[in-house]
Coordinates of C-alpha atoms and ligand atoms in Angstrom, one line a residue:
X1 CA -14.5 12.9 -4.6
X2 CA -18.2 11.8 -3.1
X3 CA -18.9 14.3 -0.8
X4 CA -19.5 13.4 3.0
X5 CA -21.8 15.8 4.7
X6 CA -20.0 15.2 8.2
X7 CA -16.7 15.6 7.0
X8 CA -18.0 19.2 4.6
X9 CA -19.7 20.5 8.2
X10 CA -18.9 24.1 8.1
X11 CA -16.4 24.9 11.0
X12 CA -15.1 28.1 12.0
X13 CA -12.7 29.8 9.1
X14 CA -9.7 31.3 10.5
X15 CA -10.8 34.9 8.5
X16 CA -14.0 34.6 10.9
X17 CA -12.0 33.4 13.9
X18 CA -9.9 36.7 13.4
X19 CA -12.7 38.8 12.8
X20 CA -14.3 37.7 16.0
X21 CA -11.9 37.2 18.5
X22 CA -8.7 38.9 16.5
X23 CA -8.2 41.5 19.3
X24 CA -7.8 41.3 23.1
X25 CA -10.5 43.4 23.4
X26 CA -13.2 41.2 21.7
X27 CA -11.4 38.0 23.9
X28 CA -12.2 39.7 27.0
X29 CA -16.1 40.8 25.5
X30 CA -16.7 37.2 24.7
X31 CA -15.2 35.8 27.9
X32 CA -17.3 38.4 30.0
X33 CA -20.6 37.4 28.0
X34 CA -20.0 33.6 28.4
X35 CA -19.3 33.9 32.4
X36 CA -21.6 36.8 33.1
X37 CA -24.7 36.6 30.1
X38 CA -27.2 38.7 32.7
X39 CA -24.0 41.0 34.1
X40 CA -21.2 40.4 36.8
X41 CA -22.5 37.8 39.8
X42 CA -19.8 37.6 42.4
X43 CA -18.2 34.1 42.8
X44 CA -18.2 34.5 46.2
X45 CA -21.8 35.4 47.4
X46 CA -23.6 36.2 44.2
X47 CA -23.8 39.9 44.7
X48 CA -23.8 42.3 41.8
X49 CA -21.1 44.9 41.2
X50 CA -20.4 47.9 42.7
X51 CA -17.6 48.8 40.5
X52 CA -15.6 48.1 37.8
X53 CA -11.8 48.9 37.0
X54 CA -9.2 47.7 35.0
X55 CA -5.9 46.7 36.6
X56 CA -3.3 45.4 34.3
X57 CA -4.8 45.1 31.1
X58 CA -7.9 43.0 32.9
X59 CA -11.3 44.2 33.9
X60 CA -11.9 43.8 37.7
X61 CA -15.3 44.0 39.6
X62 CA -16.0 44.6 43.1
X63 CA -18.9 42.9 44.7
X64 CA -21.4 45.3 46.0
X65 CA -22.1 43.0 48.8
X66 CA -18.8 41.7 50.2
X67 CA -16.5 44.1 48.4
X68 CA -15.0 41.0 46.9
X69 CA -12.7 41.8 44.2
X70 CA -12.6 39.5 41.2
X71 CA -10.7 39.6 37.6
X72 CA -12.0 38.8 34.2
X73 CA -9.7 35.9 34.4
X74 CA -10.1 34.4 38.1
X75 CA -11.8 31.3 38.5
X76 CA -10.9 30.2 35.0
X77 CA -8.8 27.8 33.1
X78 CA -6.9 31.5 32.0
X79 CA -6.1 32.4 35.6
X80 CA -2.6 33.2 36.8
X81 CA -1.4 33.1 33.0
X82 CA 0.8 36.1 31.6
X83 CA -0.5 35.5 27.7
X84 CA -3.2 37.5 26.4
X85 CA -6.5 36.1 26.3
X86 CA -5.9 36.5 22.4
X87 CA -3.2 33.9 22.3
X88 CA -5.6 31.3 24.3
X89 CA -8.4 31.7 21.9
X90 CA -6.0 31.2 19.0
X91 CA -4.8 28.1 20.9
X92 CA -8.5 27.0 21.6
X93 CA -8.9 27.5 17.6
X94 CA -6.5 25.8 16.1
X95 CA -6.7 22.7 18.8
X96 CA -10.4 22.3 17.9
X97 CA -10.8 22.9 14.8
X98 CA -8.3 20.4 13.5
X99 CA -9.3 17.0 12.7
X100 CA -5.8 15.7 13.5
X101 CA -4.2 16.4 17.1
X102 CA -1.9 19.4 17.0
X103 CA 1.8 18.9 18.8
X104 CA 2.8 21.2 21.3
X105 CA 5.6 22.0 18.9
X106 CA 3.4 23.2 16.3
X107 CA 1.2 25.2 18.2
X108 CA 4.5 27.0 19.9
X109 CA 5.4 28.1 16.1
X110 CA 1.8 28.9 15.2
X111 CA 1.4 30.8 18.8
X112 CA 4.6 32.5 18.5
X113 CA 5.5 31.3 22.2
X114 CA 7.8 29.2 23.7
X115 CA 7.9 25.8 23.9
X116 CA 6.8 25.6 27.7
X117 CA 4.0 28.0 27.0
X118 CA 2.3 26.1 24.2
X119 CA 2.9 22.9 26.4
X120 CA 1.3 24.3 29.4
X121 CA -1.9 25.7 26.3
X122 CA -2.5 22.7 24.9
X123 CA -2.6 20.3 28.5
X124 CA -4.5 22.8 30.3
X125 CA -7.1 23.4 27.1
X126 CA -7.3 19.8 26.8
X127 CA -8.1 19.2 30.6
X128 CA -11.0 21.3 30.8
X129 CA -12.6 20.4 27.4
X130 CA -12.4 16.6 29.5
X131 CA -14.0 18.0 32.1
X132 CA -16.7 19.8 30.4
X133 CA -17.3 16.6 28.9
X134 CA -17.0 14.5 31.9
X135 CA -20.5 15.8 33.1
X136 CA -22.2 15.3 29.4
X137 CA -25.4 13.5 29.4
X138 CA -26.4 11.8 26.2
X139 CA -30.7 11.8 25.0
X140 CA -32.5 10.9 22.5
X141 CA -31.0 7.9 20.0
X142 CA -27.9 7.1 20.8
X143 CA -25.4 4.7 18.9
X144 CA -22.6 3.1 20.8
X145 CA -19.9 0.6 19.9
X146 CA -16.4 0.2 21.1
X147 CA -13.2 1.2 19.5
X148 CA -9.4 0.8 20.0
X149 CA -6.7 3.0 19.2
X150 CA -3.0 2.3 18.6
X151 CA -1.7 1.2 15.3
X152 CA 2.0 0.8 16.1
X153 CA 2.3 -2.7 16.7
X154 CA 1.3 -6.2 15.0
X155 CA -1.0 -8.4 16.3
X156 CA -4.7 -9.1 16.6
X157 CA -6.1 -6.4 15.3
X158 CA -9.7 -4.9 17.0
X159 CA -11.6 -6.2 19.5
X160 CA -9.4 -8.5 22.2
X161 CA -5.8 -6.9 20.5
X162 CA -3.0 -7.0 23.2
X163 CA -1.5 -4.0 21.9
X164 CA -4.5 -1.5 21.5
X165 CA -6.7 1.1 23.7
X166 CA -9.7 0.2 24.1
X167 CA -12.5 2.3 24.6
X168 CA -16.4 3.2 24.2
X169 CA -18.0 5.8 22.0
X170 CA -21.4 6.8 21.8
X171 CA -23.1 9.1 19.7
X172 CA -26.2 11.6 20.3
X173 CA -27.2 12.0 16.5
X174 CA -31.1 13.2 14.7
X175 CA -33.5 11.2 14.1
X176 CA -32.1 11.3 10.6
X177 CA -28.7 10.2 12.0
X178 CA -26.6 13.1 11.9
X179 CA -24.5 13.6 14.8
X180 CA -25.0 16.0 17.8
X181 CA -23.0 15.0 20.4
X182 CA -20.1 12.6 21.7
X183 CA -19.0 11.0 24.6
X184 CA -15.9 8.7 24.5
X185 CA -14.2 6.8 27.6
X186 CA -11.1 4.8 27.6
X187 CA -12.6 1.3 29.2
X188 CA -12.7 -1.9 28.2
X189 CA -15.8 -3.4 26.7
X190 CA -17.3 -5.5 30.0
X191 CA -20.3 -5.5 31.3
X192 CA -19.6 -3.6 34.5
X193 CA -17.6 -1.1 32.8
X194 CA -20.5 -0.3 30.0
X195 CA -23.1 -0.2 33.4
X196 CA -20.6 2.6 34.9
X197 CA -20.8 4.5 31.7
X198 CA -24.3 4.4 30.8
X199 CA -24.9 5.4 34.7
X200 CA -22.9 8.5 33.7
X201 CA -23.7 9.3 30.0
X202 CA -27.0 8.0 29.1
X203 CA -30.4 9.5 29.9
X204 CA -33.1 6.6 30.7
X205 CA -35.2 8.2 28.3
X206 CA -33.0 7.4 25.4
X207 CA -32.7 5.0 22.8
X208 CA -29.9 2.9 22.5
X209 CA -28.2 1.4 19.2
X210 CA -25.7 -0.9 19.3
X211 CA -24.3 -4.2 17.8
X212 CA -24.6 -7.4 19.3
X213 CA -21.6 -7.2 21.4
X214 CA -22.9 -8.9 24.9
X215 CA -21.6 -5.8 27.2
X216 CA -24.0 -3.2 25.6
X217 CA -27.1 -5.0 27.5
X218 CA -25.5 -3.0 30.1
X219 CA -27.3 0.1 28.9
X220 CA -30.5 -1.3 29.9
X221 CA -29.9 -0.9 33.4
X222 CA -30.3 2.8 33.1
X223 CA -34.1 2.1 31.5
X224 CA -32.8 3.5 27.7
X225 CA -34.9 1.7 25.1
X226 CA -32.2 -0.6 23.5
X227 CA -32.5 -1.7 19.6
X228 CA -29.3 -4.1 18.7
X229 CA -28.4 -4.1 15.3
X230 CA -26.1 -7.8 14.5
X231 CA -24.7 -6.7 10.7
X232 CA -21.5 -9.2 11.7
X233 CA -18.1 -7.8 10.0
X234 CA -17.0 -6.8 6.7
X235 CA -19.0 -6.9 3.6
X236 CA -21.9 -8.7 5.5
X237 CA -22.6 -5.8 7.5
X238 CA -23.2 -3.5 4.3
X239 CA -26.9 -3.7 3.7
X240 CA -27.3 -2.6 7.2
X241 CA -25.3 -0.1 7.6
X242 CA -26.8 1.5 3.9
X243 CA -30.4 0.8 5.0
X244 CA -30.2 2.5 8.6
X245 CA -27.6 5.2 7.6
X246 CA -25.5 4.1 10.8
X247 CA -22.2 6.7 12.0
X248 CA -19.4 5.0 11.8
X249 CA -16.5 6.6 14.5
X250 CA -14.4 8.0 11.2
X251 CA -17.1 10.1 10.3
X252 CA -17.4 11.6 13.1
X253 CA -14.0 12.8 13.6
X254 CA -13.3 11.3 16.5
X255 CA -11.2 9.2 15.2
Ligands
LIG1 ZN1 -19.7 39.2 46.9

């Protein structure tokens, strides 16, 4: 098999997955140093601690300044939840590192909780990876095109289908192409709805690929240098897409 060096990108092995975050006790470490990397700053005034206990399993700090008392957990997407931090990260592992989506149903037998549980996981895991990505910013060269989603039914197949979801994915990749980053939103391809997502996801100071589909002008309203690329469909488009080495959205595993 030709190797592809997107789809060979090293990941995180579930041996090294264990042998980081395989105990509670290195969850909670790894939690603390992503919330706190300089030590504990109180949510509610930015104080420093006065003192730390454990209540429950969880470490707690009180707030030198306001006595405020706050949990490992509070404030997070793992508040109010009765499953160890260890089960979350495994949930967070195996919904992230698969390149297909992983049913509720599966991750209740891998989890070793119950249905309910794994539901509540996976929806709540899901949410706030969208919302961390809801604020992401694309730079530097940037290649967009649209996409739809939903195989299920005949018809026209692509762009102007009845039966598909369209939406718009652009790519933050190297100046040799590779890809850094991803931003994908469920729109159709129209000119206002490509000027509301370049407003959001793409930094004036970037450079824009795209094909010579008439919405992606759009991006130019955000001041990103824009460089179509027309390769039209099918075996035509081949000599382009060798020459500039272009992503296409199955190599990036989005989809
Ligand atoms: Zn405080």
């Amino acid at each position: 098999m030709r190797m592809n060096r997107i789809q060979f990108q090293p990941g995180l092995s579930m041996p090294e997955f264990f042998e980081r975050y395989g105990t509670e006790g290195q969850c909670q470490e790894a939690l603390q140093a992503a919330r706190w990397p300089r030590g504990f700053v109180c949510p509610k005034c930015g104080g420093a601690a006065r003192s730390r206990f454990v209540r429950g399993g969880l470490p707690y700090w009180q707030c030198g300044a306001c006595v405020h008392q706050t949990s490992l957990i509070s404030g997070t997407v793992f508040e109010a939840s009765k499953l160890p931090l260890s089960r979350w990260f495994l949930a967070m592992q195996l919904l992230t590192q698969s390149k297909n989506n992983v049913s509720a149903l599966e991750l209740k037998r891998q989890l070793g909780v119950s249905y309910r549980s794994a539901w509540l996981l996976k929806h709540k895991i899901m949410q706030a990876m969208r919302l961390a990505e809801d604020g992401r910013e694309l730079d530097g060269r940037i290649e967009i095109d649209d996409a739809y989603l939903g195989g299920q039914f005949s018809g026209k197949a692509g762009r102007g289908s009845e039966n598909k979801v369209a939406f718009v994915a652009a790519v933050q990749t190297t100046d040799d192409c590779r890809p850094l980053y991803v931003c994908l939103s469920q729109q159709p391809p129209t000119l206002q709805a490509m000027a509301a997502f370049a407003a959001s996801h793409i930094a004036p100071t970037a450079t824009v690929v795209t094909d010579g589909l008439w919405c992606f002008a759009a991006d130019t309203l955000v001041g990103a240098e824009h460089e179509r690329v027309v390769t039209g469909g099918g075996k035509a488009s081949e000599p382009h897409r060798v020459s500039r080495r272009p992503i296409g959205l199955s190599q990036t595993g989005v989809v």
